[in-house]
Short mmCIF file of C-alpha atoms (C1' of nucleotides) in Angstrom, two decimals:
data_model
loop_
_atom_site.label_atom_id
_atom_site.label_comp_id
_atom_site.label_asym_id
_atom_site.label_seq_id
_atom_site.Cartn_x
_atom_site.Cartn_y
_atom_site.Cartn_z
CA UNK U 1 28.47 66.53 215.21
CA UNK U 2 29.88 63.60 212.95
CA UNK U 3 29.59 60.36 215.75
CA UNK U 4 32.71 58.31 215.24
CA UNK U 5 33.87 55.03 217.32
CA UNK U 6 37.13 53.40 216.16
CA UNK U 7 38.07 49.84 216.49
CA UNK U 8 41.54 48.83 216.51
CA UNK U 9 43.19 46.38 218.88
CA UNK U 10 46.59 48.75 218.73
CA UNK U 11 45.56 50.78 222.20
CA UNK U 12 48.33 53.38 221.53
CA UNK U 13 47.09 54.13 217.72
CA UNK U 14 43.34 53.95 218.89
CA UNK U 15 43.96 56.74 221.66
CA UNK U 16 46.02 58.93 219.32
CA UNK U 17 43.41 58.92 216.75
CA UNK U 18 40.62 59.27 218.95
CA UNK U 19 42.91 62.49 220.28
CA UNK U 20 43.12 63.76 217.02
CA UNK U 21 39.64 63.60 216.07
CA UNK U 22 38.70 65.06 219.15
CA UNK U 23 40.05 68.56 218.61
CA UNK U 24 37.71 68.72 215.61
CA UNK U 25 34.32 70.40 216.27
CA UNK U 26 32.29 68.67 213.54
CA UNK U 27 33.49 64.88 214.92
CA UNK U 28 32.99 63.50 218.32
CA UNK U 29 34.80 60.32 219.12
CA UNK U 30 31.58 58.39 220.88
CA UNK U 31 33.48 55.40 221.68
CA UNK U 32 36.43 53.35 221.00
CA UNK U 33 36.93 49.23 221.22
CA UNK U 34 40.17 46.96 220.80
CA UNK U 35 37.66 43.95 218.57
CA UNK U 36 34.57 43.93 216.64
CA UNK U 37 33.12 41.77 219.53
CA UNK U 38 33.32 44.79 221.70
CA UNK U 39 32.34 47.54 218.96
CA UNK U 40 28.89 45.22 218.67
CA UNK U 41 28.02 45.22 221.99
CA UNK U 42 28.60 48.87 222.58
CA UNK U 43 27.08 49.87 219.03
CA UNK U 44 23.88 49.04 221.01
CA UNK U 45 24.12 51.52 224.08
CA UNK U 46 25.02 54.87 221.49
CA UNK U 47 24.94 55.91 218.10
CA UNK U 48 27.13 55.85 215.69
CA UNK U 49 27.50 57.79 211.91
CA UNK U 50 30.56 56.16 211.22
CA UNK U 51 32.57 53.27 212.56
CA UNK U 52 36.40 53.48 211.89
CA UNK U 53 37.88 49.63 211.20
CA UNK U 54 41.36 48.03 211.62
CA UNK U 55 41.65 45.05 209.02
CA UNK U 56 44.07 43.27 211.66
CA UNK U 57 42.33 42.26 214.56
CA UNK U 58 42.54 39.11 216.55
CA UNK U 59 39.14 37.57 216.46
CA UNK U 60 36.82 39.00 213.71
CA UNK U 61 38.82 41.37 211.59
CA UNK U 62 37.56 44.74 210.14
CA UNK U 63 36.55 43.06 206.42
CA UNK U 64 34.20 40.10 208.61
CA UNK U 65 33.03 43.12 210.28
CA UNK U 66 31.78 45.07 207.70
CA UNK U 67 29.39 42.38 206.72
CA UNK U 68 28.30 42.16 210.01
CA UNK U 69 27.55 45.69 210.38
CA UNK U 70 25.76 46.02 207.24
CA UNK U 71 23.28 43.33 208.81
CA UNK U 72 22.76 44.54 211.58
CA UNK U 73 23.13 48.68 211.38
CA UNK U 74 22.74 49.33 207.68
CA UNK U 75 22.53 52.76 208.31
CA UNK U 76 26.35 53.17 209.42
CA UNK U 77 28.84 53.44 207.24
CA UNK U 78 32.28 52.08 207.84
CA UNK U 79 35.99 53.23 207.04
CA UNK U 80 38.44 50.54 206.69
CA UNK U 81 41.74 52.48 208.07
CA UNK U 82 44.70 49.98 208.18
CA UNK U 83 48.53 49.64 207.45
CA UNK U 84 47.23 47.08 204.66
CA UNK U 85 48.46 48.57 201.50
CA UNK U 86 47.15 45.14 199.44
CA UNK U 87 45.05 45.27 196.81
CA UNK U 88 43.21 42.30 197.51
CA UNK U 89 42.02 43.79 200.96
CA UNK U 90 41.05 47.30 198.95
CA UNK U 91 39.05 44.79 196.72
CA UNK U 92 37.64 42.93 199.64
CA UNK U 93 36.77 46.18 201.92
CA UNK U 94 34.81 47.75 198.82
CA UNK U 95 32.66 44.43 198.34
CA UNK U 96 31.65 44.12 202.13
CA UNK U 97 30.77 47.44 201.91
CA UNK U 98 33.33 49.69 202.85
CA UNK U 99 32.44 53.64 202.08
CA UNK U 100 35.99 54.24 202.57
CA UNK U 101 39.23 52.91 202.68
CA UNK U 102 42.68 55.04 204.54
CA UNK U 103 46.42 53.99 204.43
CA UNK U 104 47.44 54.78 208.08
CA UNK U 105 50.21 56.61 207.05
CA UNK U 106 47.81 59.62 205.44
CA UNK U 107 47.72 62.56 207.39
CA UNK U 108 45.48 63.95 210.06
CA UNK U 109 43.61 65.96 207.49
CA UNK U 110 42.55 63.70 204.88
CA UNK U 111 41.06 61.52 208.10
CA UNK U 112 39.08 64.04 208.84
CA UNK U 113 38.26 64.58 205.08
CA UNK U 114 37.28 61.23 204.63
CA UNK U 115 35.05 60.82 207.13
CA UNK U 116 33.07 64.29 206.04
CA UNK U 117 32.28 62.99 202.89
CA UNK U 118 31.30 59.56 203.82
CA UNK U 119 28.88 61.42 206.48
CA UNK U 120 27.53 63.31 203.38
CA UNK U 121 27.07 60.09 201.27
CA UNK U 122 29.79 60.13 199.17
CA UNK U 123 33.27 57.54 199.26
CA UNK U 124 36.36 57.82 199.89
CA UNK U 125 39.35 56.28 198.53
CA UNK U 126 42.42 58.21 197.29
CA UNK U 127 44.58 57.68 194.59
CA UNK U 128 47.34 54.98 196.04
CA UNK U 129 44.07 53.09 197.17
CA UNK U 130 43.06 52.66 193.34
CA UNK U 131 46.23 52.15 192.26
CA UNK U 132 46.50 49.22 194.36
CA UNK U 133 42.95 47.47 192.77
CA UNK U 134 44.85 47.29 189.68
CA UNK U 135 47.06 44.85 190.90
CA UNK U 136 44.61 42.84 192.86
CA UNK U 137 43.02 42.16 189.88
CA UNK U 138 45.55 40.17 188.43
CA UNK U 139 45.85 38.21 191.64
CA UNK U 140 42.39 37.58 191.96
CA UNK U 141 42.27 36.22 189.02
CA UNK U 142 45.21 33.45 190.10
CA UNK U 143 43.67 32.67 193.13
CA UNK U 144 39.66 32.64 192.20
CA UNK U 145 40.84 29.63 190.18
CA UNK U 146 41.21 27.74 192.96
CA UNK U 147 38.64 25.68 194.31
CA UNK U 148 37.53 24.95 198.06
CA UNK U 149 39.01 21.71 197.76
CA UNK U 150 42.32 22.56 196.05
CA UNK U 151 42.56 24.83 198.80
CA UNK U 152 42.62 22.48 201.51
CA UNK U 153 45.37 20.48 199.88
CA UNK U 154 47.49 23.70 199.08
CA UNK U 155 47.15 24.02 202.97
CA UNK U 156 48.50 20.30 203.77
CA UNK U 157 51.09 20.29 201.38
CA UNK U 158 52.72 23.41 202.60
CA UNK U 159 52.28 21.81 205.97
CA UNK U 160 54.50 19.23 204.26
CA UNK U 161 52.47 16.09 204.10
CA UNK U 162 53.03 13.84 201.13
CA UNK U 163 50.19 13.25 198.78
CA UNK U 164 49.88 10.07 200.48
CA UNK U 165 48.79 10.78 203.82
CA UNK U 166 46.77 14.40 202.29
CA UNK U 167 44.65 11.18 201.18
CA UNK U 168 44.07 9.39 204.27
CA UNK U 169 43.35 12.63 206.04
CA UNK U 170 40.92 13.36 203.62
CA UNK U 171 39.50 9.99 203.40
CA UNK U 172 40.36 10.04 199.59
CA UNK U 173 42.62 8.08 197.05
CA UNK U 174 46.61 8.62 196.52
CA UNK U 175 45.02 9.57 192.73
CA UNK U 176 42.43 12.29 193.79
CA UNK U 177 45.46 14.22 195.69
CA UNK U 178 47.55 13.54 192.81
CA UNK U 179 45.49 15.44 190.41
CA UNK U 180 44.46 17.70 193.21
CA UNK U 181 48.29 18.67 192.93
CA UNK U 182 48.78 18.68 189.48
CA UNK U 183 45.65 20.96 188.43
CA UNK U 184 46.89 23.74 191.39
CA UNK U 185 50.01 23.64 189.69
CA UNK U 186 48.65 24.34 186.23
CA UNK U 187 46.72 27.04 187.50
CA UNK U 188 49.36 28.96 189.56
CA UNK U 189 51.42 28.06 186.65
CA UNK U 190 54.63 26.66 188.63
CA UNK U 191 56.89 24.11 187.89
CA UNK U 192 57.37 22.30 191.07
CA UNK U 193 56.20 22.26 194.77
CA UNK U 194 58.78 24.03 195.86
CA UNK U 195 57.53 26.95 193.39
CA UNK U 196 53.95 26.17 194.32
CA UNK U 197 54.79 27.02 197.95
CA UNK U 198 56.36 30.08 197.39
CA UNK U 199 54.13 31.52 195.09
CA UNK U 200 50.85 30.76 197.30
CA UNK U 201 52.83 32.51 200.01
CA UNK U 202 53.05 35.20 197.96
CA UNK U 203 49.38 35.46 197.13
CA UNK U 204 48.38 34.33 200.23
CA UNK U 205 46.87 31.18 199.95
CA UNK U 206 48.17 29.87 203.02
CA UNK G 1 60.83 68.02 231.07
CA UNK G 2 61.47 64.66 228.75
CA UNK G 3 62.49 65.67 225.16
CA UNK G 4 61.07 62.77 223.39
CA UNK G 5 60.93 62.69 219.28
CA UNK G 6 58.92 60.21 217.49
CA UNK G 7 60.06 58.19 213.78
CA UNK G 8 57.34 56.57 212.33
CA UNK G 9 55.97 56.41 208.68
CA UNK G 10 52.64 56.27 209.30
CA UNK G 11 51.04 59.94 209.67
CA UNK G 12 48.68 59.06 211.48
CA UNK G 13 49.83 57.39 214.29
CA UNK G 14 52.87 59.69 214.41
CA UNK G 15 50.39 62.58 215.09
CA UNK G 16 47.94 60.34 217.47
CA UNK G 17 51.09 59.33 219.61
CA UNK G 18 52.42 63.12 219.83
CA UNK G 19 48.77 64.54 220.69
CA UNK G 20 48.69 61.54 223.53
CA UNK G 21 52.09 62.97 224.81
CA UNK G 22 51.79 66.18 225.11
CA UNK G 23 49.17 65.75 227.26
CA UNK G 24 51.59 64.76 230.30
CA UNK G 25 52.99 67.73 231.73
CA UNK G 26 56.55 65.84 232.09
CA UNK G 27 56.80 64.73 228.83
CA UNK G 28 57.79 67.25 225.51
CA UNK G 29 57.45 66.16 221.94
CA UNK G 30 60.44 68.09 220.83
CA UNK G 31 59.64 66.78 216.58
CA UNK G 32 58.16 64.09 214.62
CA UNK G 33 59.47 62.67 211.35
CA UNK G 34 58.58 60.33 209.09
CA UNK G 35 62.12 59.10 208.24
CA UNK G 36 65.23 58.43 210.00
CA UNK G 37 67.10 60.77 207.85
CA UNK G 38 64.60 63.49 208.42
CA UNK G 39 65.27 62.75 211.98
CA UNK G 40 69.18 62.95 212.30
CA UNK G 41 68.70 66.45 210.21
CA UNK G 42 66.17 67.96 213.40
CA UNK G 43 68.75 65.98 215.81
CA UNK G 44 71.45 68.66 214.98
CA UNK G 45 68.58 71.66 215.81
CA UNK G 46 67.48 70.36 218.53
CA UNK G 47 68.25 68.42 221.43
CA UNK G 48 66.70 65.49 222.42
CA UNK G 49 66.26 62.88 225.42
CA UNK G 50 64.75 59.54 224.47
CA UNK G 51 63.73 59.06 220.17
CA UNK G 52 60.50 56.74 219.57
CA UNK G 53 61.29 54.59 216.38
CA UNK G 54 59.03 52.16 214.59
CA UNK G 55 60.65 49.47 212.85
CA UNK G 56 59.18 48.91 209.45
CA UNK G 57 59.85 52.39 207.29
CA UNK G 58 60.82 53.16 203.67
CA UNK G 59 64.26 53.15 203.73
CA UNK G 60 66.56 53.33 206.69
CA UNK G 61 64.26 51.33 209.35
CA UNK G 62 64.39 51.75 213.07
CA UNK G 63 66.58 48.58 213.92
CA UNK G 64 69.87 50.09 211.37
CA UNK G 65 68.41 54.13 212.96
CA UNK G 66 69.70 52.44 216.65
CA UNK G 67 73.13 51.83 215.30
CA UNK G 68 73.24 55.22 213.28
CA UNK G 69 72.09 57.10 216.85
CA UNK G 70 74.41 54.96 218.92
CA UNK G 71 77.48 56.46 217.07
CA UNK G 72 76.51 60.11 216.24
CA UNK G 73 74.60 60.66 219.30
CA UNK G 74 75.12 58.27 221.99
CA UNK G 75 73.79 60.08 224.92
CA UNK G 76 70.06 59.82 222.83
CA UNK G 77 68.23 56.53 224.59
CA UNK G 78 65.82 55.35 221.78
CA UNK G 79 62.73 52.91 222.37
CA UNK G 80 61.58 51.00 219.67
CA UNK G 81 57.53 51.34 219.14
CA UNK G 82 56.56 48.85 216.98
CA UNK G 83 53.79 46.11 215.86
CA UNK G 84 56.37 43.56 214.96
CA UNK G 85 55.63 40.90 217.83
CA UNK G 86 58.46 38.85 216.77
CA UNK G 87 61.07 38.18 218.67
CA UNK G 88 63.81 38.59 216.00
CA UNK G 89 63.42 41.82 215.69
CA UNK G 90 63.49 42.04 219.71
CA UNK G 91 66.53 40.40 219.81
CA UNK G 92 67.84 42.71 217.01
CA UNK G 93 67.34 45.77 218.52
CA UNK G 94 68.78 45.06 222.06
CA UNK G 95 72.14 44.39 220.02
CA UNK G 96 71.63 47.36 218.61
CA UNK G 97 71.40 49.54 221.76
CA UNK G 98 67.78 49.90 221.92
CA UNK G 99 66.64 51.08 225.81
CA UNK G 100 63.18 49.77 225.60
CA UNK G 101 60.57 47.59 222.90
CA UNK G 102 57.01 48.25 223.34
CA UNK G 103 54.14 47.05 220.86
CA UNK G 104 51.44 48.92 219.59
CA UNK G 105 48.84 47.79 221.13
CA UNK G 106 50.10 48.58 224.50
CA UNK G 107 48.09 51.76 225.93
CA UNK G 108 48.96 54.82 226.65
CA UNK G 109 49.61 54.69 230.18
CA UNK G 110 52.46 52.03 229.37
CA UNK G 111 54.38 54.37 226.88
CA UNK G 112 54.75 57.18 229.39
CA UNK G 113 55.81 54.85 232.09
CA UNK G 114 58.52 53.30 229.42
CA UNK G 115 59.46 56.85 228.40
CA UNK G 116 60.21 57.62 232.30
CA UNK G 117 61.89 54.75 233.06
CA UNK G 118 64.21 54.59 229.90
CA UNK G 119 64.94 58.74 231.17
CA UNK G 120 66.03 57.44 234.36
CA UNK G 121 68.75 55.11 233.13
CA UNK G 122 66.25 51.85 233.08
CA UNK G 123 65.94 49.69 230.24
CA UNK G 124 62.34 48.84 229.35
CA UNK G 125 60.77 45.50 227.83
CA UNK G 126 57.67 44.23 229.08
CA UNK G 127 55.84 40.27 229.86
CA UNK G 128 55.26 40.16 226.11
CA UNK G 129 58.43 41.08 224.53
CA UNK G 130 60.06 38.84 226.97
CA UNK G 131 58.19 36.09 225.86
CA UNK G 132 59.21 36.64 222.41
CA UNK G 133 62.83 36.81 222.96
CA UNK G 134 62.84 32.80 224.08
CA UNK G 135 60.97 32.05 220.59
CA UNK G 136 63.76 34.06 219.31
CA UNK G 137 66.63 32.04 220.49
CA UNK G 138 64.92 28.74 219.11
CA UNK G 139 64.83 30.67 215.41
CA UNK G 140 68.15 32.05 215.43
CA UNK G 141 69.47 28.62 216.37
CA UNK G 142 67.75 27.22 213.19
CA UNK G 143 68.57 29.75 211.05
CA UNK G 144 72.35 30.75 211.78
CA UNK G 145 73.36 26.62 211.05
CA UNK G 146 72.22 27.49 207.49
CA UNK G 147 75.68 28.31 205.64
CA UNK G 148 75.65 30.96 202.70
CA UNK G 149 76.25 27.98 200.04
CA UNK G 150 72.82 26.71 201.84
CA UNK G 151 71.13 29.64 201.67
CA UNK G 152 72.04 30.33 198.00
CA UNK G 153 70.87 26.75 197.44
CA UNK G 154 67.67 27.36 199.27
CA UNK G 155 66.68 30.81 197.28
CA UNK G 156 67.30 28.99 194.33
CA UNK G 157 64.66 26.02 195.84
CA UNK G 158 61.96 28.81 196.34
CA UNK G 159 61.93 29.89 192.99
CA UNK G 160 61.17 26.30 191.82
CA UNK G 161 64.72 25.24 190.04
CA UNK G 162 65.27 21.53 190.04
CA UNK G 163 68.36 20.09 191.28
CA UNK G 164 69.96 19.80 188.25
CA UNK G 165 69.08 23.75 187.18
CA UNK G 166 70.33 24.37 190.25
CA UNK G 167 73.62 22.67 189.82
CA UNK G 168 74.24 24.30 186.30
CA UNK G 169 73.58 27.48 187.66
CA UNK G 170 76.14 27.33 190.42
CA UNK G 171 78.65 25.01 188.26
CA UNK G 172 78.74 22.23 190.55
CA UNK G 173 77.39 18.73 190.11
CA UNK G 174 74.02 17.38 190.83
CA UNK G 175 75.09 15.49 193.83
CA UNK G 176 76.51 18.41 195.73
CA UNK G 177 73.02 20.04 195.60
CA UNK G 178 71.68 17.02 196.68
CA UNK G 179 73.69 17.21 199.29
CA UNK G 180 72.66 20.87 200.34
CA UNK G 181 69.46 20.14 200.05
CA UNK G 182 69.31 17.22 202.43
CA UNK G 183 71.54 19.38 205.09
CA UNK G 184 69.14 21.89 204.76
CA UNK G 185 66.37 19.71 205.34
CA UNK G 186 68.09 18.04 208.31
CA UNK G 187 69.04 21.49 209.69
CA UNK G 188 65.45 22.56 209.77
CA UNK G 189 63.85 19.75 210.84
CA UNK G 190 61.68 19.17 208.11
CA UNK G 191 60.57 16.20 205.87
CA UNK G 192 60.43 17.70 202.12
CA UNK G 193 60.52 20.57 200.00
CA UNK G 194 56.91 21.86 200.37
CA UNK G 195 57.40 22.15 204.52
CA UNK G 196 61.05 23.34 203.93
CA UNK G 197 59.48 26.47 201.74
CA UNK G 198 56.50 26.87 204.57
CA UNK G 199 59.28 27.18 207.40
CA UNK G 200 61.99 29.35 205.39
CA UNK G 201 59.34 31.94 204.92
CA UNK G 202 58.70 31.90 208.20
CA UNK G 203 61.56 32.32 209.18
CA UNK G 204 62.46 34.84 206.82
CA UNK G 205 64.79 32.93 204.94
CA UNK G 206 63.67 33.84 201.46
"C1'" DG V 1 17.03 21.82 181.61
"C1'" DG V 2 21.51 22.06 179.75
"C1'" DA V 3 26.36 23.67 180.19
"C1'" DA V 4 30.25 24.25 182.83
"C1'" DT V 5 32.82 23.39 186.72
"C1'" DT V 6 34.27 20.58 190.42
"C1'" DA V 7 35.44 16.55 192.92
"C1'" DT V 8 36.31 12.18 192.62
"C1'" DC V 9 38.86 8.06 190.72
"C1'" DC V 10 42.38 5.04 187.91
"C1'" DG V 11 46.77 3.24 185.04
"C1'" DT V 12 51.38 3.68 183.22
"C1'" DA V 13 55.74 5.72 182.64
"C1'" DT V 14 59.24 9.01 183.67
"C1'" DT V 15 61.49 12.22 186.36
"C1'" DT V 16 62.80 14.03 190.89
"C1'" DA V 17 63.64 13.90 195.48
"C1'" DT V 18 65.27 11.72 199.58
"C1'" DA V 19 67.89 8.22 202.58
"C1'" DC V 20 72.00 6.22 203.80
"C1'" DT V 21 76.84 6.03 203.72
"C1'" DG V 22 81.38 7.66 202.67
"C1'" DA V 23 85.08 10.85 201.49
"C1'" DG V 24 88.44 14.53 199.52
"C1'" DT V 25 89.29 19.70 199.52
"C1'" DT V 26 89.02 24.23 200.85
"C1'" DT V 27 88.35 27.77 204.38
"C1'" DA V 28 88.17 29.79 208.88
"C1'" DA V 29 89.19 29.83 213.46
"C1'" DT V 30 91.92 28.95 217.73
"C1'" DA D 1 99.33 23.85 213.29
"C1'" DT D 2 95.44 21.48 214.45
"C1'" DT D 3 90.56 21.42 214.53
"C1'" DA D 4 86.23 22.31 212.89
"C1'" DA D 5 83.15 23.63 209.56
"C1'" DA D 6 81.75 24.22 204.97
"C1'" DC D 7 81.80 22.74 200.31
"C1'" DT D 8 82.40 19.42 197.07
"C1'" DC D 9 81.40 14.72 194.83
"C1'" DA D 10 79.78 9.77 194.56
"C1'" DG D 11 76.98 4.91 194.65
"C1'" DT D 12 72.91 2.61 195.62
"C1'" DA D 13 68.25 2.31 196.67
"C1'" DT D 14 63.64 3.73 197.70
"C1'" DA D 15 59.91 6.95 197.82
"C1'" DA D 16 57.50 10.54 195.87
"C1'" DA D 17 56.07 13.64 192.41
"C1'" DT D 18 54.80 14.74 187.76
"C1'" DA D 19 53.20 13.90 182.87
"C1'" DC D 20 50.33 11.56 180.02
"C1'" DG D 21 45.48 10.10 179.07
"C1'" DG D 22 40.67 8.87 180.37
"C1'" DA D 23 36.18 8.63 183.17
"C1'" DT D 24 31.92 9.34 186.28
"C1'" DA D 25 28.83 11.68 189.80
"C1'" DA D 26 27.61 16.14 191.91
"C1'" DT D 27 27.08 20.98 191.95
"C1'" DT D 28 26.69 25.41 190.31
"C1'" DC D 29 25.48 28.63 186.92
"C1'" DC D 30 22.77 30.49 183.16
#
DNA sequence: GGAATTATCCGTATTTATACTGAGTTTAAT
DNA sequence: ATTAAACTCAGTATAAATACGGATAATTCC
């Protein structure tokens, strides 16, 4: 028997795949949490093959999780399954560690494939998963450009601050913002704040 | 028995919600589809009480799927089961002659009760969703002041156009999209461009 | 240890955006 | 037919953003 616990904070789609998994006679659902908080503390009392993860969760989320579990149970192996059809978060899962990585709209079966390989050591990601890392790559390389810092005044500017008091918040000169502003815009190649905005809303930045 | 069908994209929790279900012994999953036009085909098969609809689908989502069941079969009481927690989309579907609006993270328990209810002529909508509908009001108020002209105005904002590309886009002068621009700043309560782009998209103006 | 990147700072000039006020014309609604 | 709203245009003035160009510590990377 396969020991599986699922964390998801969606109760309904929790229960209904913890039914499903249930009428198979290789898995056995050993538990099931609604946050990683939970999954940790209960991770302690059983044990677990393979830990099914929601990317969406309140508090920690399922990528934050899988670096946590990889400290501190190396020897499970984790299934990101979300709604999340991004490449960035395919990207993301695969370099915390994910052995797999499931659209939840894939069927009943190729859940239960998924987790059989992982069990036997192999991963799992099917093609509209890899099609999606194609495109994260050209994101990633947008949004790696920006630094920490740049970062922080992306955030304030959206929050519609002038450059003037992004300074005095950050206990910097009207000039360091100023070229703050003017090298994000170079790199995200826009025109204009306006286009800055909607573009690091598109990639996420914000 | 409670002929209940169930809309919903996602595989998974299509088949997690049904298995859940059929458990209760009052309740009868009559069909699940992943479409709302696969689901108005098995409508004229088979009869059906109450339809479960998620909101976010491919092409015809759940919210236009109320007014399409309303007219072709109006003696069909559909609850929307959804993870949208925002309270336009609550509003949306009451005008649109939905009989209950649960989330997905509600558990199971819930669901049946909301099924039963909605069978016996209630209408269903929890603390949660009732909370949303007050943000709702605030947002609609916002957003329904913005005039078409505006909104044109505003897309053209968002995709970084000065005000003078703007104007010789729309052939009028400079000063009338000054004008916009300042009502639409005024309208939404917000200072400049960069927080007027961080609110639209929030509130799904763009 | 050296190279590259980042964060910080500054000046000048130009362009854009915004504030305030006012007003004529079209359109929709009652 | 009157009202209200939306759309259009304008002057003046200030504030802010952006384009140039240049510079110095600190950090990270190789």
């Amino acid at each position: 028997m396969i020991k599986v616990s699922i964390t998801d904070d969606h109760d309904l789609f929790r229960s209904g795949i913890a039914m499903l998994l249930e009428k198979s006679n290789t898995i056995e659902v050993v538990h099931q949490t609604a946050s990683v908080e939970e999954l940790l503390n209960k991770l302690d009392e059983s044990e677990v093959d393979i830990c099914l993860l929601d990317i969406s969760m309140n508090e920690t989320n399922g990528l934050e999780a899988l670096l946590l579990l990889r400290k501190s149970h190396p020897s499970i192996r984790s299934i990101v399954l979300t709604m999340h059809n991004e490449g960035q978060y395919v990207v993301q899962a695969i370099r915390n560690g994910a052995y797999g990585y499931l659209l939840k709209d894939c069927g009943p079966e190729e859940l239960t494939e998924a987790i059989e390989q992982v069990f036997n050591g192999k991963k799992y990601f099917n093609k509209d998963v890899s099609h999606l890392m194609i495109e994260a790559v050209n994101i990633e390389s947008n949004t790696q450009k920006i630094s920490k810092r740049e970062k922080e005044v992306l955030k304030l500017v959206a929050q519609g601050l002038t450059t003037k008091e992004i300074a005095d918040q950050l206990f910097v000169s009207k000039r360091t913002i100023e070229t703050h502003r003017s090298n994000i815009l170079k790199k995200l190649d826009v025109q204009n704040t306006a286009e800055l905005i909607t573009k690091a809303t598109q990639l996420g930045l914000l």
